[in-house]
CSV table of C-alpha atoms in Angstrom, one decimal:
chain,number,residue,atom,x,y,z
O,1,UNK,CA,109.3,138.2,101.3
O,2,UNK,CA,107.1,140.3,104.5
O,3,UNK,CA,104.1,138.9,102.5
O,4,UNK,CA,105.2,135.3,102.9
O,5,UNK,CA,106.4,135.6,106.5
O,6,UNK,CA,102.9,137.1,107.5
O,7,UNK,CA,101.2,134.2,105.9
O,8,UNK,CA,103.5,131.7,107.8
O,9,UNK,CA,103.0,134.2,111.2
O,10,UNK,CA,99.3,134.1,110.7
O,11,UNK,CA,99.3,130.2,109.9
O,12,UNK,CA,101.5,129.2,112.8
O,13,UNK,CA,98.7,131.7,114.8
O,14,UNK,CA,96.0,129.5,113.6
O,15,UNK,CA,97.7,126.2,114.2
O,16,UNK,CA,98.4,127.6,117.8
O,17,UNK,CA,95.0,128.6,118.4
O,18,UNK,CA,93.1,125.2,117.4
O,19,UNK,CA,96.0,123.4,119.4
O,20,UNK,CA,94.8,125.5,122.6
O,21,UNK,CA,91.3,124.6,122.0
O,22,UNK,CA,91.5,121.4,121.6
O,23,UNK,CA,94.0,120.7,124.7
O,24,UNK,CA,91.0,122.6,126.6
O,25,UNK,CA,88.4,121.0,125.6
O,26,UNK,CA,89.6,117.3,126.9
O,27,UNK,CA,90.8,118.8,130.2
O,28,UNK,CA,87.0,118.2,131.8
O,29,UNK,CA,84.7,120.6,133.3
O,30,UNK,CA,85.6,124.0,134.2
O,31,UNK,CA,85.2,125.8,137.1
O,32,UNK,CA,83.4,125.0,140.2
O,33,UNK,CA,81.3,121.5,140.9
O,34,UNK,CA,77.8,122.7,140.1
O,35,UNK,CA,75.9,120.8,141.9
O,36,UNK,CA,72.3,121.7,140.0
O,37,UNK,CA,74.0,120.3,136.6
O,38,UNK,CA,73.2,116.7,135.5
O,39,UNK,CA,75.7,115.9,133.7
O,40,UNK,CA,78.3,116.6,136.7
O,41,UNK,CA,76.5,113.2,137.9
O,42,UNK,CA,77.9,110.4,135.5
O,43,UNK,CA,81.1,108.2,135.0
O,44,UNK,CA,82.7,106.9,131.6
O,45,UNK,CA,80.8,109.1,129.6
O,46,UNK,CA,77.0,108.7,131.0
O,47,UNK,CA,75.2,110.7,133.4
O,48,UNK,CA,71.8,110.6,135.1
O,49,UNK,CA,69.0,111.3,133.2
O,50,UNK,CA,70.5,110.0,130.1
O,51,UNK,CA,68.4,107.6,127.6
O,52,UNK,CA,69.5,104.3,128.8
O,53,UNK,CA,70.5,103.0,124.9
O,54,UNK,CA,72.9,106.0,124.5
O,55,UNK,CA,74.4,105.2,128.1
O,56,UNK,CA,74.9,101.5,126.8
O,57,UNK,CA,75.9,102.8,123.4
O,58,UNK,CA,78.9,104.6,125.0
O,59,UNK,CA,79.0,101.9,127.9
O,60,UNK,CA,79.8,98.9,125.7
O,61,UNK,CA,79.3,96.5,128.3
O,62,UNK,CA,80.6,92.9,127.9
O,63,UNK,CA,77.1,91.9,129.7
O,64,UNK,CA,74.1,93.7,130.9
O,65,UNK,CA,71.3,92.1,133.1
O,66,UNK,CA,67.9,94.5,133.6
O,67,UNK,CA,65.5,93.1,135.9
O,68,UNK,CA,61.8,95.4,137.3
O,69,UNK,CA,62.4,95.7,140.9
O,70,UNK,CA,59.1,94.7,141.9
O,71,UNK,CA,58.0,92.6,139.2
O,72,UNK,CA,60.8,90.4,138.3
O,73,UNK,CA,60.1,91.1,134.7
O,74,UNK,CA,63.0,91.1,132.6
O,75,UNK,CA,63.5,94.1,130.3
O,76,UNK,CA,65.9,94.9,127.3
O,77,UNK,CA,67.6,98.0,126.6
O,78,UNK,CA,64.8,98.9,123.5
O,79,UNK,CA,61.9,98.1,125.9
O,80,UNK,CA,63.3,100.3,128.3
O,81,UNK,CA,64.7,103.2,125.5
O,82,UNK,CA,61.1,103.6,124.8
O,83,UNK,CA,59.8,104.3,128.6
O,84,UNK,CA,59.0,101.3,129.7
O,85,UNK,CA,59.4,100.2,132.9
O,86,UNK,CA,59.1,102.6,136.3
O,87,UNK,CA,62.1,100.6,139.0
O,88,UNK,CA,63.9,99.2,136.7
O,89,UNK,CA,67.8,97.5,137.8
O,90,UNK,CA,70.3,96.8,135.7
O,91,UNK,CA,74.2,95.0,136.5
O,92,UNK,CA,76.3,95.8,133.9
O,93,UNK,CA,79.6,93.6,133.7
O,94,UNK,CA,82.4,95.7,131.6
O,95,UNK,CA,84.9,93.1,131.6
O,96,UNK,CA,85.5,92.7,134.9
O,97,UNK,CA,84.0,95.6,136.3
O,98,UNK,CA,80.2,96.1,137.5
O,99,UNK,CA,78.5,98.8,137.0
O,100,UNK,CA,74.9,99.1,138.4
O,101,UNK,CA,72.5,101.1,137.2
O,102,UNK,CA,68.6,101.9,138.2
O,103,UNK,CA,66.4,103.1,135.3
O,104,UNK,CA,63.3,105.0,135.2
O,105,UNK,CA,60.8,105.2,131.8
O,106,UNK,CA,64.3,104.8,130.0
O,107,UNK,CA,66.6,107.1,131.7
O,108,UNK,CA,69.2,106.6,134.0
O,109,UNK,CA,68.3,107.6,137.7
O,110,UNK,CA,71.3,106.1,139.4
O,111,UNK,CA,74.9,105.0,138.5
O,112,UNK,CA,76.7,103.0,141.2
O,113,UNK,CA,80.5,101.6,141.0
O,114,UNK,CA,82.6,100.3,143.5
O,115,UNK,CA,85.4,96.6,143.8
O,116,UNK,CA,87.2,98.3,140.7
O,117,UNK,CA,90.5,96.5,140.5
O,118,UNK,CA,93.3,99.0,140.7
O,119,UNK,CA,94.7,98.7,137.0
O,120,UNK,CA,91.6,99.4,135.8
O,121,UNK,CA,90.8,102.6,137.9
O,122,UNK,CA,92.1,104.8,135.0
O,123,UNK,CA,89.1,103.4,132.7
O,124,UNK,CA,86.2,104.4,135.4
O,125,UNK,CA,86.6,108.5,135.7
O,126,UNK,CA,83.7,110.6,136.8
O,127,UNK,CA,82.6,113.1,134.1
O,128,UNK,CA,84.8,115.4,136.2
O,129,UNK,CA,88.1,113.3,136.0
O,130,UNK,CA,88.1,111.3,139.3
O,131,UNK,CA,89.1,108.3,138.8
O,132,UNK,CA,88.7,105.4,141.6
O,133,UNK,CA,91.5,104.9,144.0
O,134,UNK,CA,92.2,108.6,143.8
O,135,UNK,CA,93.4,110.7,146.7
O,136,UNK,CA,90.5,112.1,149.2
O,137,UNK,CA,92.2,116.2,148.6
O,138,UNK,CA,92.0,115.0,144.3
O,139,UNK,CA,88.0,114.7,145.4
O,140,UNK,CA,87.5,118.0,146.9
O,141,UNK,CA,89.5,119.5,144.1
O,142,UNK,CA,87.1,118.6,141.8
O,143,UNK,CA,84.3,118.4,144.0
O,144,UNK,CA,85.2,121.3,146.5
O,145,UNK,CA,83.9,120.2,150.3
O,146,UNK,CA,81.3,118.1,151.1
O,147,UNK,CA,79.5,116.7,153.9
O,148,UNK,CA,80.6,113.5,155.5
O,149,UNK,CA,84.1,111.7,156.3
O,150,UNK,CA,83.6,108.1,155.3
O,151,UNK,CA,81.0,109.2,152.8
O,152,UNK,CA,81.7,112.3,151.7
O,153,UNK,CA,78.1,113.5,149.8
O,154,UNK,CA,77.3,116.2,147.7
O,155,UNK,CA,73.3,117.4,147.0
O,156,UNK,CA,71.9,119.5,144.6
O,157,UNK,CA,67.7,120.1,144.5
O,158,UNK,CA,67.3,116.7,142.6
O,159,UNK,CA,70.6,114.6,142.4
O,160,UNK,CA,73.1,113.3,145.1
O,161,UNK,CA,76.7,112.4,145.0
O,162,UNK,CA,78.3,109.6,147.6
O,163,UNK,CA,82.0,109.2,147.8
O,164,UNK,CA,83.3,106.2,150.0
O,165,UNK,CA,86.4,106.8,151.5
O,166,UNK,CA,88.2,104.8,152.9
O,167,UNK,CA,92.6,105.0,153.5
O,168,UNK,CA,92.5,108.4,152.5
O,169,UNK,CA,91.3,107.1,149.1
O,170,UNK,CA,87.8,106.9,146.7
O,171,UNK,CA,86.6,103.6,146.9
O,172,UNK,CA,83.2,104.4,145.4
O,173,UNK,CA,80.8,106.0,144.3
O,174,UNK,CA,77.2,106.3,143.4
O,175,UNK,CA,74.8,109.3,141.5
O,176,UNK,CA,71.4,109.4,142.6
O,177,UNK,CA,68.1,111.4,141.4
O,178,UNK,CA,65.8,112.1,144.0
């Protein structure tokens, strides 16, 4: 009888300790904003410097448009996947959201989002769970203090952060490399 409550001890234990990890896992980055990482620079899932086809992979957009900067030249996701194209701009329409994008020998080297419509704020998070329309004290939670009161911007060595605020809430936002 001690040998079967043990077992059903030790397998509650277990069930308990892959419960914890996986609530932890989805709760975002830990710690601090670390302004040096890549990925802390992304929303839905992509970040800068990403290959552009796994950022549309996870993007699913309901229409892209990719267009060379100087050129004119149009350029599809596989052209650009293989690193083609140096100043390269893309408008991506996910339902009725766009999301531009500038792309550099197929990776992402800006993200930029802003005229979100309030019920869908929810669906466009940054990769460290602000979402747009969220308070200006939930940003420097998650992004600690930055410069700026209108734009609040945060800089690392080779990526930037913009905030707009305006009413006390995020507006948008926009991820640059330099």
């Amino acid at each position: 009888m001690k040998r079967q409550n043990s077992f059903r001890m030790l397998g509650l234990f277990v069930l308990l300790a892959c419960m914890l990890a996986a609530c932890s896992s989805q709760a975002g980055p830990a710690g601090a904003f670390d302004p040096e990482n890549q990925q802390e620079y992304g929303v839905s899932g992509v970040y800068l410097g990403q290959n552009i086809k796994e950022a549309m992979d996870l993007l699913k957009p309901t229409k892209a448009d990719f267009m060379d900067m100087i050129s004119r030249e149009s350029y599809t996701v596989e052209r650009m996947a293989k690193g083609e194209g140096e100043a390269v701009m893309g408008m991506l329409l996910i339902d009725r959201t766009q999301l531009l994008v500038k792309v550099r020998k197929g990776e992402l080297i800006s993200i930029m989002l802003g005229g979100v419509a309030k019920e869908d704020a929810a669906r466009f998070q940054t990769l460290r769970g602000l979402s747009m329309y969220d308070s200006k004290e939930q940003l420097k939670k998650l992004y600690g203090e930055g410069s700026g009161e209108t734009e609040v911007v945060y800089e690392g060595s080779k990526y930037t952060a913009n905030f707009g605020v305006s009413g006390g809430q995020v507006v948008w936002f926009r991820f640059d490399s330099k």
